[in-house]
Coordinates of C-alpha atoms in Angstrom, one line a residue:
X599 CA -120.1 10.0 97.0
X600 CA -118.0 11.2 99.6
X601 CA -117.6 7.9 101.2
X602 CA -116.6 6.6 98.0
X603 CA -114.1 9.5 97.0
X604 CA -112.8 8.9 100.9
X605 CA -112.2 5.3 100.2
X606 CA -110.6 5.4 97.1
X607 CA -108.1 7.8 97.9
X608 CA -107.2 5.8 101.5
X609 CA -106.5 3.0 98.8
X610 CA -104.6 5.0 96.5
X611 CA -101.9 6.6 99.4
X612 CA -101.6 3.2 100.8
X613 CA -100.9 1.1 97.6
X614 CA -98.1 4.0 96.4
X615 CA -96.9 4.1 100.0
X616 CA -97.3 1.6 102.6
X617 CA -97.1 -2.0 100.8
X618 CA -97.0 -4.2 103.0
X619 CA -97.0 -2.3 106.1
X620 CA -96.4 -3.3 108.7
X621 CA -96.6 -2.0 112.8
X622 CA -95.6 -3.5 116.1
X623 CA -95.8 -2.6 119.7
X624 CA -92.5 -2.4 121.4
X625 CA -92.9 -5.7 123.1
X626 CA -93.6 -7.4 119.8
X627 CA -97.1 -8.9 121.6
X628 CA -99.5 -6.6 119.0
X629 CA -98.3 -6.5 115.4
X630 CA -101.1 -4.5 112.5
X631 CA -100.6 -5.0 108.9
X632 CA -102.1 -3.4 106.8
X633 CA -104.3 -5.2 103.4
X634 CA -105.9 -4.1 100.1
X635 CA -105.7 -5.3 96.8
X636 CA -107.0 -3.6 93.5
X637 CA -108.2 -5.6 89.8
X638 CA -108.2 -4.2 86.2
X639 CA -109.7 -6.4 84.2
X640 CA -110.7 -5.8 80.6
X641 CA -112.7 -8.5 78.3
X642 CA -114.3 -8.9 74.9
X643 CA -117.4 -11.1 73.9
X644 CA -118.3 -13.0 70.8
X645 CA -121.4 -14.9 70.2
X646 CA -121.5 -17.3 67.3
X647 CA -125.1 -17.1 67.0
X648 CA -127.4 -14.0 65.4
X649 CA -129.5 -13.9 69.2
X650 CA -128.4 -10.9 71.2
X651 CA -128.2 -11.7 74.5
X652 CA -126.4 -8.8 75.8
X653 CA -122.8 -9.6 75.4
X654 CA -120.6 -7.4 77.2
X655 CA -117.3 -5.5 76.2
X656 CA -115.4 -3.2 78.0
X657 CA -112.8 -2.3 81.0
X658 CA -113.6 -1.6 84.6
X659 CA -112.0 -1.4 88.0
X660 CA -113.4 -4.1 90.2
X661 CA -113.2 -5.1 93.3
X662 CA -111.0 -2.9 95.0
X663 CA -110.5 -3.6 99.2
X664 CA -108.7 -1.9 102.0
X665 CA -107.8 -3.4 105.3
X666 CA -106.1 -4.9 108.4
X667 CA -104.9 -7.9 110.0
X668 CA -103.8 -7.9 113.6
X669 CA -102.1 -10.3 116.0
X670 CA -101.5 -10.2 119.4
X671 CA -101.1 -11.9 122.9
X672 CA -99.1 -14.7 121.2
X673 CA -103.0 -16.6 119.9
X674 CA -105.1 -14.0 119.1
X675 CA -105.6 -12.2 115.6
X676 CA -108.0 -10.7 113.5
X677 CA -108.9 -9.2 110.6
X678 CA -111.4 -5.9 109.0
X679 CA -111.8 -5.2 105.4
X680 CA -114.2 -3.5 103.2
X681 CA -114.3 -3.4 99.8
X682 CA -115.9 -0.6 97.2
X683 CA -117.4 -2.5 93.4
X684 CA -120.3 -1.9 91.6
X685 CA -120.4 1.9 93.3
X686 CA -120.9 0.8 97.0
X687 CA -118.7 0.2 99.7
X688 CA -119.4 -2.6 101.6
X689 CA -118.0 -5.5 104.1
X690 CA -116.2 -8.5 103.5
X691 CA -114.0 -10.6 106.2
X692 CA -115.0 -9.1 109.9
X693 CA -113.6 -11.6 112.3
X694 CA -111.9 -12.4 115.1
X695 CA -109.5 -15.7 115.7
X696 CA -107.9 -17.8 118.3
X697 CA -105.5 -20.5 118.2
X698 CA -105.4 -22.4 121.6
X699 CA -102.3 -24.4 119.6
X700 CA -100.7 -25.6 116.2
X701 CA -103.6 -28.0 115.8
X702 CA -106.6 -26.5 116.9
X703 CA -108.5 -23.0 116.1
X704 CA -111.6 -20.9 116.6
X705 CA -112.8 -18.0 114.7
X706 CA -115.8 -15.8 115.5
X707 CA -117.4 -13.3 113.0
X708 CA -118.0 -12.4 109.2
X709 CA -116.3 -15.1 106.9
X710 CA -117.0 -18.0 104.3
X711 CA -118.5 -21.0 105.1
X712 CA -116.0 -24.0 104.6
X713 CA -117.5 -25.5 101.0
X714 CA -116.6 -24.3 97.4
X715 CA -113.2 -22.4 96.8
X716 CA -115.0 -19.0 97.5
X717 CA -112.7 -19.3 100.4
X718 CA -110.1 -18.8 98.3
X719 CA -110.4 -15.4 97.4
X720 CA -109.2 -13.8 93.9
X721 CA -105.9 -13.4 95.6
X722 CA -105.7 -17.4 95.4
X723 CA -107.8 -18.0 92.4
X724 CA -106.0 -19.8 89.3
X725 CA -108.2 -18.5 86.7
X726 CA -110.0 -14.7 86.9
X727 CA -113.1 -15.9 88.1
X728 CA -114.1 -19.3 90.0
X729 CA -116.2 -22.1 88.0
X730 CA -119.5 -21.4 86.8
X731 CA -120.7 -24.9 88.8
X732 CA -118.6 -23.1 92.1
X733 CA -120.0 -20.1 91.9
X734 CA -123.5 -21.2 91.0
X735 CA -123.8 -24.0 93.9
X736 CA -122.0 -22.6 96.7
X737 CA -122.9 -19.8 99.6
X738 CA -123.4 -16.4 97.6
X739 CA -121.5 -14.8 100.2
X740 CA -119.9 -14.8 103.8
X741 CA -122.2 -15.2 106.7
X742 CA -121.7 -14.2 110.6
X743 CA -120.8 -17.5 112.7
X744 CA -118.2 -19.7 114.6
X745 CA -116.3 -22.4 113.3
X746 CA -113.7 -24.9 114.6
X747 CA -110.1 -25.5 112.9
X748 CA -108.6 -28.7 113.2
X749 CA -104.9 -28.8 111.6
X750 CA -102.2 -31.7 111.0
X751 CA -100.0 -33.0 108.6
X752 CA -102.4 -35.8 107.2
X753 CA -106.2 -33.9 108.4
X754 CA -108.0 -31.0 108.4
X755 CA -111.2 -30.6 109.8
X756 CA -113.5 -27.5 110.2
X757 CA -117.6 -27.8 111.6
X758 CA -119.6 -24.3 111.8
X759 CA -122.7 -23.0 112.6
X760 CA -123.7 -19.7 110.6
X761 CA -126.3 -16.7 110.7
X762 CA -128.5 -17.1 107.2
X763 CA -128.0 -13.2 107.6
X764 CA -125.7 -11.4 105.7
X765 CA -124.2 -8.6 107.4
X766 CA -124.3 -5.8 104.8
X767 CA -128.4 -6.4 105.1
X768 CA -130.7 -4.0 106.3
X769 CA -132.0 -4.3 110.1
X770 CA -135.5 -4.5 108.5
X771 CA -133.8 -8.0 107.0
X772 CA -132.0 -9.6 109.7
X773 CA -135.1 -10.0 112.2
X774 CA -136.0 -13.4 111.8
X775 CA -132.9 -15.0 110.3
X776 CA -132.3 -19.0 109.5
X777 CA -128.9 -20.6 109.9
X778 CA -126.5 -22.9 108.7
X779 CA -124.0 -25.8 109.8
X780 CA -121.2 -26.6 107.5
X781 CA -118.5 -29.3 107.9
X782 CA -115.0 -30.0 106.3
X783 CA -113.1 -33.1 106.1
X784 CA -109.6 -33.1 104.2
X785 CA -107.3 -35.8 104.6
X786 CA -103.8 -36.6 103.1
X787 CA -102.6 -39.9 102.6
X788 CA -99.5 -38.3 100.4
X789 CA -97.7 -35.4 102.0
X790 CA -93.9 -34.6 101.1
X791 CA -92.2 -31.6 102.3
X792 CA -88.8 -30.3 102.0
X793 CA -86.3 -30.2 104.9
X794 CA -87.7 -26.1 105.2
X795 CA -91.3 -27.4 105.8
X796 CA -92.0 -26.1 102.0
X797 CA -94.8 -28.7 100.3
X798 CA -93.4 -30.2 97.2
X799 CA -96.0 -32.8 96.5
X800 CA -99.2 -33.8 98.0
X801 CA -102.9 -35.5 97.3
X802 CA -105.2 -35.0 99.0
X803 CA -109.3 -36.0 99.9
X804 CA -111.9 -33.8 100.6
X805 CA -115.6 -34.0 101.9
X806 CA -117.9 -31.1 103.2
X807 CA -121.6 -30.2 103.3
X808 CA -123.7 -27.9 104.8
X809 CA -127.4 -27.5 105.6
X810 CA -129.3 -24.1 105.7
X811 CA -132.8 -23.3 107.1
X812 CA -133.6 -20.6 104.9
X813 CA -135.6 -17.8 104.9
X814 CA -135.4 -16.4 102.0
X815 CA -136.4 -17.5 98.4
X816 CA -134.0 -19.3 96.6
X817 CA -132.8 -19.8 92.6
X818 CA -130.1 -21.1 91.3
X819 CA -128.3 -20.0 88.0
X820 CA -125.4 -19.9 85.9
X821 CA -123.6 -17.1 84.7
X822 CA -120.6 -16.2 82.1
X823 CA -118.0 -15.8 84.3
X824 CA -116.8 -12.5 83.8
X825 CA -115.8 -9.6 86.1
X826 CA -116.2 -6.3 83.6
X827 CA -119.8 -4.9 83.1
X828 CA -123.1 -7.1 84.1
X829 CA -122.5 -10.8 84.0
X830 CA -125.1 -12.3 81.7
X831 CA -127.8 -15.4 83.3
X832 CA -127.6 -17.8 80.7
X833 CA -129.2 -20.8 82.5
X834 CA -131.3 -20.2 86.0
X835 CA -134.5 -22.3 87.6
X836 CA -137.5 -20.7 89.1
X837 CA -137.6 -19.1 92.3
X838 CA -138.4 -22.0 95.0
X839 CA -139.4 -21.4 98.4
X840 CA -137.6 -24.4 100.2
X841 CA -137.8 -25.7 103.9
X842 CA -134.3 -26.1 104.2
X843 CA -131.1 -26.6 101.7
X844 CA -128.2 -29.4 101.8
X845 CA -125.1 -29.3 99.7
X846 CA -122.6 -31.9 99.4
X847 CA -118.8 -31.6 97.6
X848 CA -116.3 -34.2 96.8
X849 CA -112.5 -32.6 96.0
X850 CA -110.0 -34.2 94.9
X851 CA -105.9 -32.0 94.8
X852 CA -102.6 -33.1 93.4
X853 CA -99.5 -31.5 93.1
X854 CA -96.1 -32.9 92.5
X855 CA -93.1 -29.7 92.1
X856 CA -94.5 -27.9 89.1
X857 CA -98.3 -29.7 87.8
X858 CA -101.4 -29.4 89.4
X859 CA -104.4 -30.9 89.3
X860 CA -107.8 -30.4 91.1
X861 CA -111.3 -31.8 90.7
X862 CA -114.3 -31.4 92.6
X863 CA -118.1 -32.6 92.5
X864 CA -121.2 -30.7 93.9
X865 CA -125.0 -31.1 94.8
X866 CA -127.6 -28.6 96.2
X867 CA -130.8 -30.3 97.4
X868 CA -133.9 -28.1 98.2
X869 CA -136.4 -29.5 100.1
X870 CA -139.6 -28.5 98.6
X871 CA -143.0 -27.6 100.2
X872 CA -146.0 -27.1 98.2
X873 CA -148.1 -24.9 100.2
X874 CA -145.2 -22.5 99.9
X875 CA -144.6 -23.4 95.8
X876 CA -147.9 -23.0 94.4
X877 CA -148.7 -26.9 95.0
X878 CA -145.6 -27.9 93.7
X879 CA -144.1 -30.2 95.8
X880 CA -141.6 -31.8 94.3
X881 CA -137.8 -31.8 95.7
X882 CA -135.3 -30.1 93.4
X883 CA -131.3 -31.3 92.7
X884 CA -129.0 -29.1 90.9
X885 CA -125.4 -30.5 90.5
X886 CA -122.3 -29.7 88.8
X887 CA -118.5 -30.8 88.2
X888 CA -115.2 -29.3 87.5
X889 CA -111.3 -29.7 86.6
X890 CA -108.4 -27.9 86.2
X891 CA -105.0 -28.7 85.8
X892 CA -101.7 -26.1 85.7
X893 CA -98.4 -26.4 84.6
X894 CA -95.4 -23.8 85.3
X895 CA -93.5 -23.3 82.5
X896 CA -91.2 -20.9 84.3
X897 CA -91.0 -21.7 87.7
X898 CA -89.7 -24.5 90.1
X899 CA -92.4 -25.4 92.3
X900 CA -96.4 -24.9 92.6
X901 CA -97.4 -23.7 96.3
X902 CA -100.1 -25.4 98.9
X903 CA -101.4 -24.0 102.4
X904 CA -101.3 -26.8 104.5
X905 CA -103.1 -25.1 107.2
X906 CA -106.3 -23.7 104.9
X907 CA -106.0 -26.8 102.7
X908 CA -106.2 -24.9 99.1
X909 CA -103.4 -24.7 96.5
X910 CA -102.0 -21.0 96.7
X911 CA -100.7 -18.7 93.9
X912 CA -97.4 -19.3 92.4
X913 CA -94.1 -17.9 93.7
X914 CA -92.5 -14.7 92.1
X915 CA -91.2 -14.8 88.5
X916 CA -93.6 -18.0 87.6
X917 CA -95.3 -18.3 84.3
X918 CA -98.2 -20.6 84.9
X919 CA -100.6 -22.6 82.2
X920 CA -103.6 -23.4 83.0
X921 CA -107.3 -25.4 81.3
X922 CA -110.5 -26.6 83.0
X923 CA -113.9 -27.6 82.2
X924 CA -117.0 -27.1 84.3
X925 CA -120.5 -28.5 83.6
X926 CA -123.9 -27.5 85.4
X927 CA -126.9 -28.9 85.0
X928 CA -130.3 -27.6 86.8
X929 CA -132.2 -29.8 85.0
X930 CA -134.0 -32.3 88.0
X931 CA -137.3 -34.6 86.7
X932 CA -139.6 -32.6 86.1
X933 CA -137.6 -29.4 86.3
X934 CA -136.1 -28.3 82.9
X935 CA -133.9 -25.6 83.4
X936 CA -130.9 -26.1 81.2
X937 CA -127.4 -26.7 81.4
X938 CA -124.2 -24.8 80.8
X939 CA -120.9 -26.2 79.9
X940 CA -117.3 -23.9 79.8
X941 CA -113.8 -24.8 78.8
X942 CA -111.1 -21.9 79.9
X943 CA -107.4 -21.9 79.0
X944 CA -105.7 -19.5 80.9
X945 CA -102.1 -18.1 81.6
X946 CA -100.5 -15.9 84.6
X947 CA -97.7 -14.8 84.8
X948 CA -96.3 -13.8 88.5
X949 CA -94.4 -10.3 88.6
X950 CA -93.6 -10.1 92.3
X951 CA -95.6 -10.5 95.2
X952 CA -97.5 -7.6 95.1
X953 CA -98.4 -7.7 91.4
X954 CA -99.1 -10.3 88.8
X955 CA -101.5 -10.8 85.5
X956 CA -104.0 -13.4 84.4
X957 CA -105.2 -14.2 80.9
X958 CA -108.3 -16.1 79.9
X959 CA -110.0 -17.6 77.4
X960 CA -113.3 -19.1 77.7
X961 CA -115.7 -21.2 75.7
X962 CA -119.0 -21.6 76.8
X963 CA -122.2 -23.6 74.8
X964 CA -125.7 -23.1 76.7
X965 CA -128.3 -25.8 76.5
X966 CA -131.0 -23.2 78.2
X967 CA -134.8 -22.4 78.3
X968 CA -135.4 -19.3 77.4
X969 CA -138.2 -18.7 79.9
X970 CA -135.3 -19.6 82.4
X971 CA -132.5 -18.0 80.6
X972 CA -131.2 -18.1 77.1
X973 CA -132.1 -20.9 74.2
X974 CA -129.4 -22.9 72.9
X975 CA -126.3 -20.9 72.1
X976 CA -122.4 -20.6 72.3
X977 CA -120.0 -17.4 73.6
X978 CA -116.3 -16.8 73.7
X979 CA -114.9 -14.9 76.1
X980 CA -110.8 -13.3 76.5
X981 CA -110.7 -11.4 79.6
X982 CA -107.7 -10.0 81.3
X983 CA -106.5 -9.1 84.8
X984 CA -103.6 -6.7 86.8
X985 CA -103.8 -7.5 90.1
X986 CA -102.1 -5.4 92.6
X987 CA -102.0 -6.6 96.3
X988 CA -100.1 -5.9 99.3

């Protein structure tokens, strides 16, 4: 509790105090800023059916970090942050970077593998949460690794190799740890840019997978996405036992001055061995797609980060609408697991560019087992956000 209390109030002095801080040596080779970022979200549930399935209603304080980024010696840099939710404080980014020029990068530590929008982080996120499909198919969390950063106007490219470990684990958990290797292809065959370097419209392509020799058991569900009290499993397979795991995404951005547009497909493949699933050796496919498109209705231009290859949060004063529908299905042969379709509408609205506000509405409908989940069934959801960042 005392950690906690610690925490909190470090957050507290530097969000009244030192937004945005920023220090630097008197050489200008070492410069420290200092990071955190806090959510309020509040929500309401209503199901349209008599089952109770635990529907949750309330406010909370989630997700609430504190941090650093450094630079120094012209090509290094690095980052720490840790973050307190669900009444423990724990880490998140831990790395450490190098840029040998404009084109090429390493980076060496705690950080997400390049698939899914994860990457992203909430600070980047269009709607509150990321897409059920997203959130159900991709890497649960950042592993410890190295990757490779390839940068230009018409490719990105980044390959890794990852720890299966995740840091915050136990000793007792990280003794005999499998890995992963994950690889990310973007290219951009339309790429126009102002005479300031400013991205005004672009497509581009993407392709990445990964492969992971677990360790550990794996299952694979879908949630209501929703950040206040205990997101509800509505659709979720067994617990399989795999010899290794490959995901595959397709992506697919536009944006032209103020639309945007962004689709991508996913797969996760688990390779199967019966002695380890009760004779049950059949491989398993989950797969899932989503789309969302954004229009500002105040505001002159939508923002891209050529260099990570993700659309970024509007600029200041901005007033953005937003929809998208996801679909996931865990239903493979045999398997019967469900499926889980949501629509969201969503708007933000861009204070400055420390604070801004999100509003969602979602509409789910649940084609589920109930031994895996829930039965058949249908949920709306209006959630809220204040996010405060510096």
């Amino acid at each position: 509790m005392k950690k906690i209390i610690l925490f909190v109030s470090a957050l507290a002095m530097a969000a009244t105090s030192m937004a945005q801080v920023t220090v630097a040596s008197k050489n200008g080779d070492f410069k420290l800023r200092v990071l955190g970022r806090t959510n309020l979200d509040a929500g309401f549930n209503v199901a349209t059916s008599d089952e109770n399935i635990g529907y949750h209603n309330g406010v909370s304080i989630d997700d609430t970090r504190l941090g650093v980024s450094a630079s120094f010696d012209e090509k290094w840099s690095a980052k720490f942050e840790i973050k307190y939710a669900d009444g423990a404080i724990s880490f998140t980014d831990v790395f450490v970077g190098y840029d040998f020029n404009q084109h090429h990068a390493l980076k060496v530590g705690n950080f997400w593998q390049p698939f899914g929008t994860k990457i992203l982080g909430s600070l980047g996120y269009k709607f509150i949460e990321n897409a059920t499909v997203d959130a159900a198919l991709d890497f649960d969390a950042r592993r410890i690794g190295l990757a490779y950063y390839y940068t230009s106007d018409r490719f990105n490219a980044t390959v890794g190799i990852f720890s299966d470990g995740k840091l915050s684990s136990k000793k007792a958990d990280l003794i005999d740890q499998g890995y992963s290797g994950s690889a990310k292809l973007i290219a951009r065959p339309v790429l126009q840019s102002d005479d300031n370097g400013k991205v005004q419209q672009v497509f581009h392509v993407g392709l990445a997978s990964a492969y992971t020799s677990s360790k550990a058991k794996v299952g694979i569900n879908g949630k209501n996405p929703v950040t206040f009290g205990k997101a509800k499993t509505f659709v979720n397979t067994a617990s399989f036992d795999p010899e290794n795991t490959v995901r595959g995404e397709l992506e697919l951005l536009y944006i032209n001055r103020r639309f945007y547009g962004e689709a991508r497909y996913q797969i996760e493949s688990l390779n199967v061995h019966a002695s380890k699933n009760n004779g049950n050796g059949q491989n398993y496919l989950a797969y899932g797609a989503f789309a969302q498109v954004g229009y500002l209705l105040i505001g002159e231009q939508q923002n891209y980060n050529k260099k990570t290859a993700l659309a970024a949060a509007a600029s200041p004063k901005s007033l953005e609408l937003l929809a998208r529908v996801d679909y996931l299905s865990l239903d493979h042969d045999d398997y019967v697991f469900g499926q889980q379709t949501d629509f969201t509408l969503g708007l933000n609205y861009y204070f400055n560019k420390y604070l801004n506000f999100r509003l969602n509405y979602i509409y789910a409908t649940i084609n589920g087992d109930r031994e895996h989940g829930v039965a058949n069934n249908d949920y709306h959801t209006i959630q809220g956000r204040l996010q405060f960042s510096f």
